Amino acid sequence: MGKPSHQRRLPENEAQAVVRSLRVSPQKLNLVAGLIRGKKVDRALAELEFSEKRIAGDVRKCVMSAVANAENNHSLDVNDLIVAEAFVGKNLVMKRFHARGRGRGAPILKPFSQLTVIVRQVEEDKADKKKPSKKAAKTTSRKPAAKAASDEAAATSKEAK
């Protein structure tokens, strides 16, 4: 019999990978995840390769796993993938104590976190069509002030004649 298949939660052009129980605080992991959000996959992997953060290697493995899922399970083109989302969640917290003076103890919290990376396939032609730059828009939409004033004066003198 087997289990019934679930509907896919993601669109057809996306794939994800989840890493649970990473031994780092979510705040520190979010700094590394912020480095790769919205970037092309090859650029994100390069930044993680040369990052000095300890957890960057595990984040890199997660991105590579998401790319492998996209390629093998969903038949997406690896060259067109971007890191659409990279979000961090809390996991368990190990609670330890550190012995202090006079028989007291100080808490030590060892947090774990989890990382979800979603990669999306985007078409190259959409990425190449960018909005015109602000400088180009300004030059085409307005005339210089002196030229505009002289055009208005010429128009009024023609009307007067």
CSV table of N, CA and C in Angstrom, one decimal:
chain,number,residue,atom,x,y,z
A,1,MET,N,0.8,-1.2,0.0
A,1,MET,CA,0.0,0.0,0.0
A,1,MET,C,0.9,1.2,0.0
A,2,GLY,N,1.5,1.5,1.1
A,2,GLY,CA,2.4,2.7,1.1
A,2,GLY,C,1.7,3.9,1.5
A,3,LYS,N,2.4,5.0,1.7
A,3,LYS,CA,1.8,6.2,2.2
A,3,LYS,C,1.3,7.0,1.0
A,4,PRO,N,0.2,7.7,1.1
A,4,PRO,CA,-0.2,8.6,0.0
A,4,PRO,C,0.8,9.7,-0.2
A,5,SER,N,1.0,10.1,-1.4
A,5,SER,CA,2.0,11.2,-1.7
A,5,SER,C,1.4,12.5,-1.3
A,6,HIS,N,2.2,13.4,-0.7
A,6,HIS,CA,1.7,14.7,-0.4
A,6,HIS,C,1.9,15.7,-1.5
A,7,GLN,N,1.1,16.7,-1.5
A,7,GLN,CA,1.2,17.7,-2.6
A,7,GLN,C,2.5,18.5,-2.2
A,8,ARG,N,3.1,19.0,-3.3
A,8,ARG,CA,4.3,19.8,-3.1
A,8,ARG,C,4.0,21.1,-2.5
A,9,ARG,N,4.7,21.5,-1.5
A,9,ARG,CA,4.5,22.8,-0.9
A,9,ARG,C,5.1,24.0,-1.7
A,10,LEU,N,6.1,23.7,-2.4
A,10,LEU,CA,6.9,24.7,-3.2
A,10,LEU,C,6.4,24.7,-4.7
A,11,PRO,N,6.6,25.8,-5.3
A,11,PRO,CA,6.3,25.8,-6.8
A,11,PRO,C,7.2,24.9,-7.5
A,12,GLU,N,6.9,24.7,-8.8
A,12,GLU,CA,7.7,23.8,-9.6
A,12,GLU,C,9.1,24.2,-9.9
A,13,ASN,N,9.4,25.5,-9.8
A,13,ASN,CA,10.7,26.0,-10.1
A,13,ASN,C,11.6,26.2,-8.8
A,14,GLU,N,11.2,25.6,-7.7
A,14,GLU,CA,11.9,25.8,-6.5
A,14,GLU,C,12.3,24.4,-5.8
A,15,ALA,N,13.4,24.4,-5.1
A,15,ALA,CA,13.8,23.2,-4.3
A,15,ALA,C,14.3,23.7,-3.0
A,16,GLN,N,14.3,22.9,-2.0
A,16,GLN,CA,14.8,23.3,-0.6
A,16,GLN,C,15.6,22.2,0.0
A,17,ALA,N,16.4,22.7,1.0
A,17,ALA,CA,17.2,21.8,1.9
A,17,ALA,C,17.1,22.3,3.3
A,18,VAL,N,17.0,21.4,4.3
A,18,VAL,CA,16.9,21.9,5.7
A,18,VAL,C,18.0,21.2,6.4
A,19,VAL,N,18.7,21.9,7.3
A,19,VAL,CA,19.7,21.4,8.2
A,19,VAL,C,19.2,21.7,9.6
A,20,ARG,N,19.1,20.6,10.4
A,20,ARG,CA,18.6,20.7,11.8
A,20,ARG,C,19.8,20.5,12.7
A,21,SER,N,19.6,21.0,13.9
A,21,SER,CA,20.6,20.8,15.0
A,21,SER,C,22.0,21.3,14.6
A,22,LEU,N,22.1,22.5,14.1
A,22,LEU,CA,23.4,23.1,14.0
A,22,LEU,C,23.8,23.8,15.3
A,23,ARG,N,25.0,23.5,15.8
A,23,ARG,CA,25.4,23.9,17.1
A,23,ARG,C,26.0,25.4,17.0
A,24,VAL,N,25.0,26.3,16.8
A,24,VAL,CA,25.4,27.7,16.8
A,24,VAL,C,24.1,28.5,17.1
A,25,SER,N,24.2,29.7,17.7
A,25,SER,CA,23.0,30.4,18.0
A,25,SER,C,22.3,30.9,16.7
A,26,PRO,N,21.0,31.0,16.7
A,26,PRO,CA,20.3,31.5,15.5
A,26,PRO,C,20.8,32.9,15.1
A,27,GLN,N,21.1,33.7,16.0
A,27,GLN,CA,21.6,35.1,15.7
A,27,GLN,C,22.9,35.0,14.8
A,28,LYS,N,23.8,34.2,15.2
A,28,LYS,CA,25.1,34.1,14.5
A,28,LYS,C,24.8,33.4,13.1
A,29,LEU,N,24.0,32.4,13.1
A,29,LEU,CA,23.7,31.7,11.8
A,29,LEU,C,23.0,32.7,10.9
A,30,ASN,N,22.1,33.6,11.4
A,30,ASN,CA,21.4,34.5,10.5
A,30,ASN,C,22.4,35.5,9.8
A,31,LEU,N,23.5,35.8,10.5
A,31,LEU,CA,24.5,36.7,9.8
A,31,LEU,C,25.0,36.0,8.6
A,32,VAL,N,25.3,34.7,8.7
A,32,VAL,CA,25.9,34.0,7.5
A,32,VAL,C,24.8,33.8,6.5
A,33,ALA,N,23.6,33.5,6.9
A,33,ALA,CA,22.5,33.3,5.9
A,33,ALA,C,22.2,34.6,5.2
A,34,GLY,N,22.4,35.7,5.8
A,34,GLY,CA,22.2,37.0,5.2
A,34,GLY,C,23.2,37.3,4.1
A,35,LEU,N,24.4,36.6,4.1
A,35,LEU,CA,25.4,36.8,3.1
A,35,LEU,C,24.9,36.2,1.7
A,36,ILE,N,24.1,35.2,1.8
A,36,ILE,CA,23.7,34.5,0.5
A,36,ILE,C,22.3,34.8,0.0
A,37,ARG,N,21.5,35.4,0.7
A,37,ARG,CA,20.1,35.7,0.3
A,37,ARG,C,20.1,36.5,-1.0
A,38,GLY,N,19.3,36.0,-2.0
A,38,GLY,CA,19.1,36.7,-3.2
A,38,GLY,C,20.3,36.6,-4.2
A,39,LYS,N,21.3,35.8,-3.9
A,39,LYS,CA,22.5,35.8,-4.8
A,39,LYS,C,22.4,34.5,-5.7
A,40,LYS,N,23.1,34.5,-6.8
A,40,LYS,CA,23.2,33.3,-7.6
A,40,LYS,C,24.0,32.3,-6.8
A,41,VAL,N,23.7,31.0,-7.1
A,41,VAL,CA,24.2,29.9,-6.3
A,41,VAL,C,25.7,29.9,-6.4
A,42,ASP,N,26.3,30.0,-7.5
A,42,ASP,CA,27.8,29.9,-7.6
A,42,ASP,C,28.4,31.0,-6.8
A,43,ARG,N,27.9,32.2,-6.9
A,43,ARG,CA,28.4,33.4,-6.1
A,43,ARG,C,28.3,33.1,-4.6
A,44,ALA,N,27.1,32.6,-4.2
A,44,ALA,CA,26.9,32.3,-2.8
A,44,ALA,C,27.8,31.2,-2.3
A,45,LEU,N,28.1,30.2,-3.1
A,45,LEU,CA,29.0,29.1,-2.6
A,45,LEU,C,30.4,29.7,-2.5
A,46,ALA,N,30.8,30.6,-3.4
A,46,ALA,CA,32.1,31.2,-3.4
A,46,ALA,C,32.3,32.1,-2.1
A,47,GLU,N,31.2,32.8,-1.8
A,47,GLU,CA,31.3,33.6,-0.5
A,47,GLU,C,31.4,32.8,0.7
A,48,LEU,N,30.7,31.7,0.7
A,48,LEU,CA,30.7,30.8,1.9
A,48,LEU,C,32.1,30.1,2.0
A,49,GLU,N,32.7,29.8,0.8
A,49,GLU,CA,34.0,29.1,0.8
A,49,GLU,C,35.0,29.9,1.5
A,50,PHE,N,35.0,31.2,1.3
A,50,PHE,CA,36.0,32.1,1.8
A,50,PHE,C,35.6,32.9,3.1
A,51,SER,N,34.5,32.6,3.6
A,51,SER,CA,34.0,33.2,4.8
A,51,SER,C,34.8,32.7,6.0
A,52,GLU,N,35.1,33.6,7.0
A,52,GLU,CA,35.8,33.3,8.2
A,52,GLU,C,35.0,32.8,9.3
A,53,LYS,N,33.7,32.8,9.1
A,53,LYS,CA,32.8,32.3,10.1
A,53,LYS,C,32.9,30.7,10.2
A,54,ARG,N,32.8,30.2,11.5
A,54,ARG,CA,32.9,28.8,11.7
A,54,ARG,C,31.8,28.0,11.0
A,55,ILE,N,30.6,28.5,11.0
A,55,ILE,CA,29.4,27.8,10.6
A,55,ILE,C,29.2,27.9,9.1
A,56,ALA,N,30.1,28.7,8.4
A,56,ALA,CA,29.9,28.8,6.9
A,56,ALA,C,30.1,27.5,6.2
A,57,GLY,N,30.9,26.6,6.6
A,57,GLY,CA,31.0,25.3,6.0
A,57,GLY,C,29.7,24.5,6.0
A,58,ASP,N,29.0,24.5,7.1
A,58,ASP,CA,27.8,23.8,7.2
A,58,ASP,C,26.7,24.5,6.4
A,59,VAL,N,26.7,25.8,6.3
A,59,VAL,CA,25.7,26.5,5.4
A,59,VAL,C,26.0,26.2,4.0
A,60,ARG,N,27.3,26.1,3.6
A,60,ARG,CA,27.7,25.7,2.3
A,60,ARG,C,27.2,24.3,1.9
A,61,LYS,N,27.3,23.4,2.8
A,61,LYS,CA,26.7,22.0,2.6
A,61,LYS,C,25.2,22.1,2.3
A,62,CYS,N,24.5,22.9,3.1
A,62,CYS,CA,23.1,23.0,2.9
A,62,CYS,C,22.7,23.6,1.5
A,63,VAL,N,23.4,24.6,1.1
A,63,VAL,CA,23.2,25.2,-0.2
A,63,VAL,C,23.5,24.2,-1.3
A,64,MET,N,24.6,23.4,-1.1
A,64,MET,CA,24.9,22.4,-2.1
A,64,MET,C,23.8,21.3,-2.2
A,65,SER,N,23.3,21.0,-1.0
A,65,SER,CA,22.2,20.0,-0.9
A,65,SER,C,20.9,20.5,-1.6
A,66,ALA,N,20.6,21.7,-1.5
A,66,ALA,CA,19.5,22.3,-2.1
A,66,ALA,C,19.6,22.3,-3.6
A,67,VAL,N,20.9,22.6,-4.1
A,67,VAL,CA,21.2,22.5,-5.5
A,67,VAL,C,21.0,21.1,-6.1
A,68,ALA,N,21.5,20.1,-5.3
A,68,ALA,CA,21.4,18.7,-5.7
A,68,ALA,C,20.0,18.3,-5.8
A,69,ASN,N,19.2,18.8,-4.8
A,69,ASN,CA,17.7,18.4,-4.8
A,69,ASN,C,17.1,19.0,-6.0
A,70,ALA,N,17.4,20.3,-6.4
A,70,ALA,CA,16.9,20.9,-7.5
A,70,ALA,C,17.2,20.2,-8.8
A,71,GLU,N,18.4,19.7,-8.9
A,71,GLU,CA,18.9,19.1,-10.1
A,71,GLU,C,18.3,17.6,-10.2
A,72,ASN,N,18.4,16.9,-9.2
A,72,ASN,CA,18.1,15.4,-9.3
A,72,ASN,C,16.6,15.2,-9.1
A,73,ASN,N,15.9,15.9,-8.1
A,73,ASN,CA,14.5,15.6,-7.8
A,73,ASN,C,13.6,16.4,-8.7
A,74,HIS,N,14.0,17.6,-9.1
A,74,HIS,CA,13.0,18.5,-9.8
A,74,HIS,C,13.5,18.9,-11.2
A,75,SER,N,14.6,18.4,-11.7
A,75,SER,CA,15.1,18.6,-13.0
A,75,SER,C,15.2,20.1,-13.4
A,76,LEU,N,15.8,20.9,-12.4
A,76,LEU,CA,16.0,22.3,-12.7
A,76,LEU,C,17.4,22.5,-13.2
A,77,ASP,N,17.6,23.6,-13.9
A,77,ASP,CA,19.0,23.9,-14.4
A,77,ASP,C,19.8,24.6,-13.4
A,78,VAL,N,21.0,24.0,-13.1
A,78,VAL,CA,21.8,24.5,-12.0
A,78,VAL,C,22.4,25.9,-12.3
A,79,ASN,N,22.6,26.2,-13.5
A,79,ASN,CA,23.2,27.5,-13.9
A,79,ASN,C,22.2,28.6,-13.7
A,80,ASP,N,20.9,28.4,-13.6
A,80,ASP,CA,19.9,29.4,-13.5
A,80,ASP,C,19.4,29.6,-12.1
A,81,LEU,N,20.0,28.9,-11.1
A,81,LEU,CA,19.5,28.9,-9.7
A,81,LEU,C,20.0,30.1,-8.9
A,82,ILE,N,19.1,30.7,-8.1
A,82,ILE,CA,19.5,31.7,-7.1
A,82,ILE,C,19.0,31.2,-5.8
A,83,VAL,N,19.6,31.8,-4.7
A,83,VAL,CA,19.2,31.5,-3.4
A,83,VAL,C,18.0,32.4,-3.1
A,84,ALA,N,16.8,31.9,-3.2
A,84,ALA,CA,15.6,32.7,-3.1
A,84,ALA,C,15.4,33.1,-1.6
A,85,GLU,N,15.5,32.1,-0.7
A,85,GLU,CA,15.3,32.3,0.7
A,85,GLU,C,16.3,31.5,1.5
A,86,ALA,N,16.7,32.1,2.6
A,86,ALA,CA,17.5,31.4,3.6
A,86,ALA,C,17.1,31.9,4.9
A,87,PHE,N,16.4,31.0,5.7
A,87,PHE,CA,15.9,31.5,6.9
A,87,PHE,C,16.3,30.6,8.0
A,88,VAL,N,16.4,31.1,9.2
A,88,VAL,CA,16.9,30.4,10.4
A,88,VAL,C,15.8,30.3,11.5
A,89,GLY,N,15.8,29.1,12.1
A,89,GLY,CA,14.9,28.9,13.2
A,89,GLY,C,15.6,28.4,14.4
A,90,LYS,N,14.9,28.5,15.6
A,90,LYS,CA,15.5,28.0,16.8
A,90,LYS,C,15.3,26.5,16.9
A,91,ASN,N,16.2,25.8,17.6
A,91,ASN,CA,16.0,24.4,17.9
A,91,ASN,C,16.2,24.3,19.4
A,92,LEU,N,16.6,23.2,19.9
A,92,LEU,CA,16.7,22.9,21.3
A,92,LEU,C,17.9,23.8,21.9
A,93,VAL,N,17.8,23.9,23.3
A,93,VAL,CA,18.9,24.6,24.0
A,93,VAL,C,19.4,23.7,25.1
A,94,MET,N,20.6,23.3,25.1
A,94,MET,CA,21.2,22.6,26.2
A,94,MET,C,21.5,23.5,27.3
A,95,LYS,N,21.1,23.1,28.5
A,95,LYS,CA,21.3,24.0,29.7
A,95,LYS,C,22.4,23.3,30.6
A,96,ARG,N,23.4,24.0,30.8
A,96,ARG,CA,24.5,23.6,31.7
A,96,ARG,C,24.7,24.6,32.8
A,97,PHE,N,25.6,24.3,33.7
A,97,PHE,CA,25.9,25.3,34.7
A,97,PHE,C,27.4,25.4,35.0
A,98,HIS,N,27.8,26.6,35.4
A,98,HIS,CA,29.2,26.8,35.7
A,98,HIS,C,29.2,27.1,37.2
A,99,ALA,N,30.0,26.4,37.9
A,99,ALA,CA,30.1,26.5,39.4
A,99,ALA,C,30.8,27.9,39.7
A,100,ARG,N,30.2,28.6,40.6
A,100,ARG,CA,30.7,29.9,41.0
A,100,ARG,C,30.9,29.9,42.5
A,101,GLY,N,31.4,31.0,43.1
A,101,GLY,CA,31.7,31.0,44.5
A,101,GLY,C,30.5,30.9,45.4
A,102,ARG,N,30.8,30.5,46.7
A,102,ARG,CA,29.7,30.4,47.7
A,102,ARG,C,28.6,29.4,47.4
A,103,GLY,N,29.0,28.4,46.6
A,103,GLY,CA,28.0,27.4,46.3
A,103,GLY,C,27.0,27.7,45.3
A,104,ARG,N,27.2,28.8,44.5
A,104,ARG,CA,26.2,29.2,43.5
A,104,ARG,C,26.6,28.6,42.2
A,105,GLY,N,25.7,28.8,41.2
A,105,GLY,CA,25.9,28.3,39.9
A,105,GLY,C,25.5,29.4,38.9
A,106,ALA,N,26.1,29.4,37.8
A,106,ALA,CA,25.7,30.4,36.7
A,106,ALA,C,25.3,29.6,35.5
A,107,PRO,N,24.2,29.9,34.9
A,107,PRO,CA,23.7,29.1,33.7
A,107,PRO,C,24.6,29.3,32.5
A,108,ILE,N,24.7,28.2,31.8
A,108,ILE,CA,25.4,28.2,30.4
A,108,ILE,C,24.4,27.7,29.5
A,109,LEU,N,24.0,28.5,28.5
A,109,LEU,CA,23.0,28.0,27.5
A,109,LEU,C,23.7,27.7,26.2
A,110,LYS,N,23.5,26.5,25.7
A,110,LYS,CA,24.2,26.1,24.4
A,110,LYS,C,23.1,25.9,23.4
A,111,PRO,N,22.8,27.0,22.6
A,111,PRO,CA,21.7,26.9,21.7
A,111,PRO,C,22.0,26.1,20.4
A,112,PHE,N,21.0,25.5,19.8
A,112,PHE,CA,21.1,24.9,18.5
A,112,PHE,C,20.1,25.6,17.6
A,113,SER,N,20.3,25.6,16.3
A,113,SER,CA,19.4,26.2,15.4
A,113,SER,C,19.3,25.4,14.1
A,114,GLN,N,18.3,25.7,13.3
A,114,GLN,CA,18.1,25.0,12.0
A,114,GLN,C,18.1,26.0,10.9
A,115,LEU,N,18.5,25.6,9.7
A,115,LEU,CA,18.6,26.5,8.5
A,115,LEU,C,17.8,25.8,7.4
A,116,THR,N,17.0,26.7,6.7
A,116,THR,CA,16.2,26.2,5.5
A,116,THR,C,16.7,27.1,4.4
A,117,VAL,N,17.1,26.5,3.3
A,117,VAL,CA,17.6,27.2,2.1
A,117,VAL,C,16.7,26.8,1.0
A,118,ILE,N,16.1,27.8,0.3
A,118,ILE,CA,15.2,27.5,-0.9
A,118,ILE,C,15.9,28.1,-2.1
A,119,VAL,N,16.1,27.3,-3.1
A,119,VAL,CA,16.7,27.8,-4.4
A,119,VAL,C,15.6,27.9,-5.4
A,120,ARG,N,15.7,28.9,-6.3
A,120,ARG,CA,14.7,29.1,-7.3
A,120,ARG,C,15.4,29.2,-8.7
A,121,GLN,N,14.7,28.6,-9.7
A,121,GLN,CA,15.3,28.8,-11.0
A,121,GLN,C,14.7,30.0,-11.7
A,122,VAL,N,15.5,30.9,-12.1
A,122,VAL,CA,15.1,32.1,-12.8
A,122,VAL,C,15.6,32.1,-14.2
A,123,GLU,N,14.9,32.6,-15.1
A,123,GLU,CA,15.4,32.7,-16.5
A,123,GLU,C,16.4,33.8,-16.7
A,124,GLU,N,17.3,33.6,-17.6
A,124,GLU,CA,18.4,34.6,-17.8
A,124,GLU,C,17.9,35.8,-18.5
A,125,ASP,N,16.9,35.7,-19.4
A,125,ASP,CA,16.5,36.8,-20.1
A,125,ASP,C,15.7,37.8,-19.2
A,126,LYS,N,15.0,37.3,-18.2
A,126,LYS,CA,14.4,38.2,-17.2
A,126,LYS,C,15.4,38.9,-16.4
A,127,ALA,N,16.5,38.3,-16.1
A,127,ALA,CA,17.5,38.9,-15.2
A,127,ALA,C,18.2,40.0,-16.0
A,128,ASP,N,18.3,39.9,-17.3
A,128,ASP,CA,19.1,40.8,-18.1
A,128,ASP,C,18.2,42.1,-18.4
A,129,LYS,N,16.9,42.0,-18.4
A,129,LYS,CA,16.0,43.1,-18.7
A,129,LYS,C,15.8,43.9,-17.4
A,130,LYS,N,16.7,44.8,-17.1
A,130,LYS,CA,16.6,45.7,-15.9
A,130,LYS,C,15.9,47.0,-16.3
A,131,LYS,N,15.4,47.7,-15.3
A,131,LYS,CA,14.8,49.0,-15.5
A,131,LYS,C,15.9,49.9,-16.0
A,132,PRO,N,15.5,50.9,-16.8
A,132,PRO,CA,16.5,51.9,-17.2
A,132,PRO,C,17.1,52.6,-16.0
A,133,SER,N,18.3,53.0,-16.1
A,133,SER,CA,18.9,53.7,-15.0
A,133,SER,C,18.3,55.0,-14.7
A,134,LYS,N,18.4,55.6,-13.5
A,134,LYS,CA,17.8,56.8,-13.2
A,134,LYS,C,18.5,58.0,-14.0
A,135,LYS,N,19.7,57.9,-14.3
A,135,LYS,CA,20.4,58.9,-15.0
A,135,LYS,C,19.8,59.0,-16.5
A,136,ALA,N,19.6,57.8,-17.1
A,136,ALA,CA,19.1,57.8,-18.4
A,136,ALA,C,17.6,58.3,-18.4
A,137,ALA,N,16.9,58.0,-17.4
A,137,ALA,CA,15.5,58.5,-17.3
A,137,ALA,C,15.4,60.0,-17.1
A,138,LYS,N,16.4,60.5,-16.4
A,138,LYS,CA,16.4,62.0,-16.2
A,138,LYS,C,16.7,62.7,-17.5
A,139,THR,N,17.7,62.2,-18.2
A,139,THR,CA,18.1,62.9,-19.5
A,139,THR,C,17.0,62.9,-20.5
A,140,THR,N,16.2,61.8,-20.6
A,140,THR,CA,15.2,61.7,-21.6
A,140,THR,C,13.9,62.5,-21.2
A,141,SER,N,13.7,62.6,-19.9
A,141,SER,CA,12.4,63.2,-19.5
A,141,SER,C,12.4,64.7,-19.4
A,142,ARG,N,13.5,65.3,-19.1
A,142,ARG,CA,13.6,66.7,-18.8
A,142,ARG,C,14.6,67.4,-19.8
A,143,LYS,N,14.2,68.7,-20.1
A,143,LYS,CA,15.2,69.5,-20.8
A,143,LYS,C,15.9,70.4,-19.8
A,144,PRO,N,17.1,70.8,-20.1
A,144,PRO,CA,17.8,71.7,-19.2
A,144,PRO,C,16.9,73.0,-19.0
A,145,ALA,N,17.1,73.6,-17.8
A,145,ALA,CA,16.2,74.7,-17.5
A,145,ALA,C,16.4,75.9,-18.4
A,146,ALA,N,17.6,76.2,-18.9
A,146,ALA,CA,17.8,77.3,-19.8
A,146,ALA,C,17.1,77.0,-21.1
A,147,LYS,N,17.3,75.8,-21.6
A,147,LYS,CA,16.7,75.5,-22.9
A,147,LYS,C,15.2,75.5,-22.8
A,148,ALA,N,14.6,75.0,-21.7
A,148,ALA,CA,13.2,75.0,-21.6
A,148,ALA,C,12.6,76.5,-21.5
A,149,ALA,N,13.3,77.4,-20.9
A,149,ALA,CA,12.9,78.8,-20.8
A,149,ALA,C,13.0,79.4,-22.1
A,150,SER,N,14.0,79.1,-22.9
A,150,SER,CA,14.1,79.7,-24.3
A,150,SER,C,13.0,79.2,-25.2
A,151,ASP,N,12.7,77.9,-25.1
A,151,ASP,CA,11.6,77.3,-25.9
A,151,ASP,C,10.3,78.0,-25.6
A,152,GLU,N,10.0,78.2,-24.3
A,152,GLU,CA,8.8,78.9,-23.9
A,152,GLU,C,8.7,80.3,-24.4
A,153,ALA,N,9.8,81.0,-24.3
A,153,ALA,CA,9.9,82.4,-24.8
A,153,ALA,C,9.6,82.5,-26.3
A,154,ALA,N,10.2,81.5,-27.0
A,154,ALA,CA,9.9,81.5,-28.5
A,154,ALA,C,8.5,81.1,-28.8
A,155,ALA,N,7.9,80.2,-28.0
A,155,ALA,CA,6.5,79.9,-28.3
A,155,ALA,C,5.6,81.1,-28.0
A,156,THR,N,5.9,81.8,-27.0
A,156,THR,CA,5.0,83.0,-26.6
A,156,THR,C,5.2,84.1,-27.7
A,157,SER,N,6.4,84.3,-28.2
A,157,SER,CA,6.6,85.3,-29.2
A,157,SER,C,5.9,85.0,-30.5
A,158,LYS,N,5.8,83.7,-30.9
A,158,LYS,CA,5.1,83.3,-32.1
A,158,LYS,C,3.6,83.5,-31.9
A,159,GLU,N,3.1,83.2,-30.7
A,159,GLU,CA,1.7,83.5,-30.4
A,159,GLU,C,1.4,84.9,-30.5
A,160,ALA,N,2.3,85.8,-30.1
A,160,ALA,CA,2.0,87.2,-30.1
A,160,ALA,C,2.0,87.8,-31.5
A,161,LYS,N,2.7,87.2,-32.4
A,161,LYS,CA,2.8,87.7,-33.8
A,161,LYS,C,1.5,87.3,-34.5
